[in-house]
């Protein structure tokens, strides 16, 4: 009985992880309204896009190659803008990353 419940729990956990990853990869933080973008990241969207292009040109590799660069960049901006912990930044709807990945991105 316990093993069936544990198996179902594990299956549900794996399913939710996949769903969060799909949601993260389809959302684009640059699609939100300008006012909301400035509230979250403390920069105008146009400046953030320019900054992302500058950084992307000079990067050899990505700290998390399976996560889109825009998501990584915005999670770092959100971390610096909020002054919060990496775990809470990673649990944001646009990031959905572990604390370890946020740390690598920062």
GROMACS .gro file of C-alpha atoms in nm:
model
  106
    1UNK     CA    1   0.000   0.000   0.000
    2UNK     CA    2   0.274   0.241   0.096
    3UNK     CA    3   0.475   0.169  -0.217
    4UNK     CA    4   0.175   0.247  -0.441
    5UNK     CA    5   0.123   0.581  -0.265
    6UNK     CA    6   0.495   0.659  -0.290
    7UNK     CA    7   0.495   0.571  -0.660
    8UNK     CA    8   0.194   0.795  -0.727
    9UNK     CA    9   0.355   1.077  -0.531
   10UNK     CA   10   0.675   1.042  -0.734
   11UNK     CA   11   0.482   1.034  -1.063
   12UNK     CA   12   0.291   1.348  -0.966
   13UNK     CA   13   0.615   1.523  -0.866
   14UNK     CA   14   0.778   1.438  -1.201
   15UNK     CA   15   0.467   1.550  -1.390
   16UNK     CA   16   0.459   1.887  -1.209
   17UNK     CA   17   0.831   1.939  -1.273
   18UNK     CA   18   0.779   1.887  -1.646
   19UNK     CA   19   0.477   2.119  -1.648
   20UNK     CA   20   0.672   2.396  -1.470
   21UNK     CA   21   0.958   2.359  -1.718
   22UNK     CA   22   0.719   2.382  -2.014
   23UNK     CA   23   0.556   2.691  -1.864
   24UNK     CA   24   0.895   2.853  -1.793
   25UNK     CA   25   1.024   2.793  -2.145
   26UNK     CA   26   0.712   2.931  -2.311
   27UNK     CA   27   0.683   3.247  -2.102
   28UNK     CA   28   0.888   3.547  -2.210
   29UNK     CA   29   0.953   3.811  -1.944
   30UNK     CA   30   0.999   4.071  -2.217
   31UNK     CA   31   0.632   4.027  -2.315
   32UNK     CA   32   0.496   4.174  -1.992
   33UNK     CA   33   0.377   4.537  -1.983
   34UNK     CA   34   0.648   4.802  -1.947
   35UNK     CA   35   0.526   4.915  -1.606
   36UNK     CA   36   0.527   4.560  -1.463
   37UNK     CA   37   0.871   4.491  -1.617
   38UNK     CA   38   1.014   4.800  -1.447
   39UNK     CA   39   0.857   4.699  -1.113
   40UNK     CA   40   1.010   4.351  -1.125
   41UNK     CA   41   1.352   4.426  -1.271
   42UNK     CA   42   1.406   4.796  -1.189
   43UNK     CA   43   1.512   4.870  -1.548
   44UNK     CA   44   1.326   4.985  -1.858
   45UNK     CA   45   1.271   4.699  -2.099
   46UNK     CA   46   1.474   4.862  -2.378
   47UNK     CA   47   1.778   4.900  -2.150
   48UNK     CA   48   1.745   4.539  -2.034
   49UNK     CA   49   1.730   4.414  -2.396
   50UNK     CA   50   2.041   4.617  -2.486
   51UNK     CA   51   2.222   4.488  -2.179
   52UNK     CA   52   2.124   4.130  -2.262
   53UNK     CA   53   2.266   4.165  -2.613
   54UNK     CA   54   2.593   4.304  -2.476
   55UNK     CA   55   2.628   4.021  -2.228
   56UNK     CA   56   2.528   3.753  -2.479
   57UNK     CA   57   2.798   3.863  -2.724
   58UNK     CA   58   3.073   3.829  -2.464
   59UNK     CA   59   2.963   3.499  -2.308
   60UNK     CA   60   3.137   3.180  -2.412
   61UNK     CA   61   2.876   2.948  -2.267
   62UNK     CA   62   2.566   2.952  -2.058
   63UNK     CA   63   2.561   2.850  -1.691
   64UNK     CA   64   2.242   2.653  -1.764
   65UNK     CA   65   2.233   2.561  -2.135
   66UNK     CA   66   1.883   2.409  -2.124
   67UNK     CA   67   1.726   2.730  -1.987
   68UNK     CA   68   1.668   3.018  -2.231
   69UNK     CA   69   1.916   3.303  -2.191
   70UNK     CA   70   1.637   3.557  -2.147
   71UNK     CA   71   1.505   3.365  -1.845
   72UNK     CA   72   1.852   3.339  -1.693
   73UNK     CA   73   1.919   3.708  -1.747
   74UNK     CA   74   1.584   3.819  -1.604
   75UNK     CA   75   1.626   3.597  -1.298
   76UNK     CA   76   1.963   3.765  -1.229
   77UNK     CA   77   1.806   4.109  -1.276
   78UNK     CA   78   1.522   4.011  -1.043
   79UNK     CA   79   1.773   3.888  -0.783
   80UNK     CA   80   1.966   4.215  -0.788
   81UNK     CA   81   1.651   4.430  -0.805
   82UNK     CA   82   1.470   4.261  -0.519
   83UNK     CA   83   1.761   4.196  -0.286
   84UNK     CA   84   1.584   3.872  -0.202
   85UNK     CA   85   1.715   3.520  -0.165
   86UNK     CA   86   1.805   3.309  -0.467
   87UNK     CA   87   1.545   3.046  -0.378
   88UNK     CA   88   1.259   3.297  -0.386
   89UNK     CA   89   1.384   3.442  -0.715
   90UNK     CA   90   1.400   3.092  -0.864
   91UNK     CA   91   1.045   3.013  -0.757
   92UNK     CA   92   0.912   3.313  -0.952
   93UNK     CA   93   0.667   3.216  -1.227
   94UNK     CA   94   0.901   3.342  -1.499
   95UNK     CA   95   1.208   3.164  -1.361
   96UNK     CA   96   1.105   2.826  -1.215
   97UNK     CA   97   1.465   2.738  -1.139
   98UNK     CA   98   1.635   2.583  -0.841
   99UNK     CA   99   1.845   2.792  -0.605
  100UNK     CA  100   2.157   2.623  -0.746
  101UNK     CA  101   2.081   2.730  -1.103
  102UNK     CA  102   2.003   3.086  -0.993
  103UNK     CA  103   2.336   3.089  -0.813
  104UNK     CA  104   2.518   2.976  -1.128
  105UNK     CA  105   2.344   3.245  -1.331
  106UNK     CA  106   2.433   3.519  -1.082
   0.00000   0.00000   0.00000
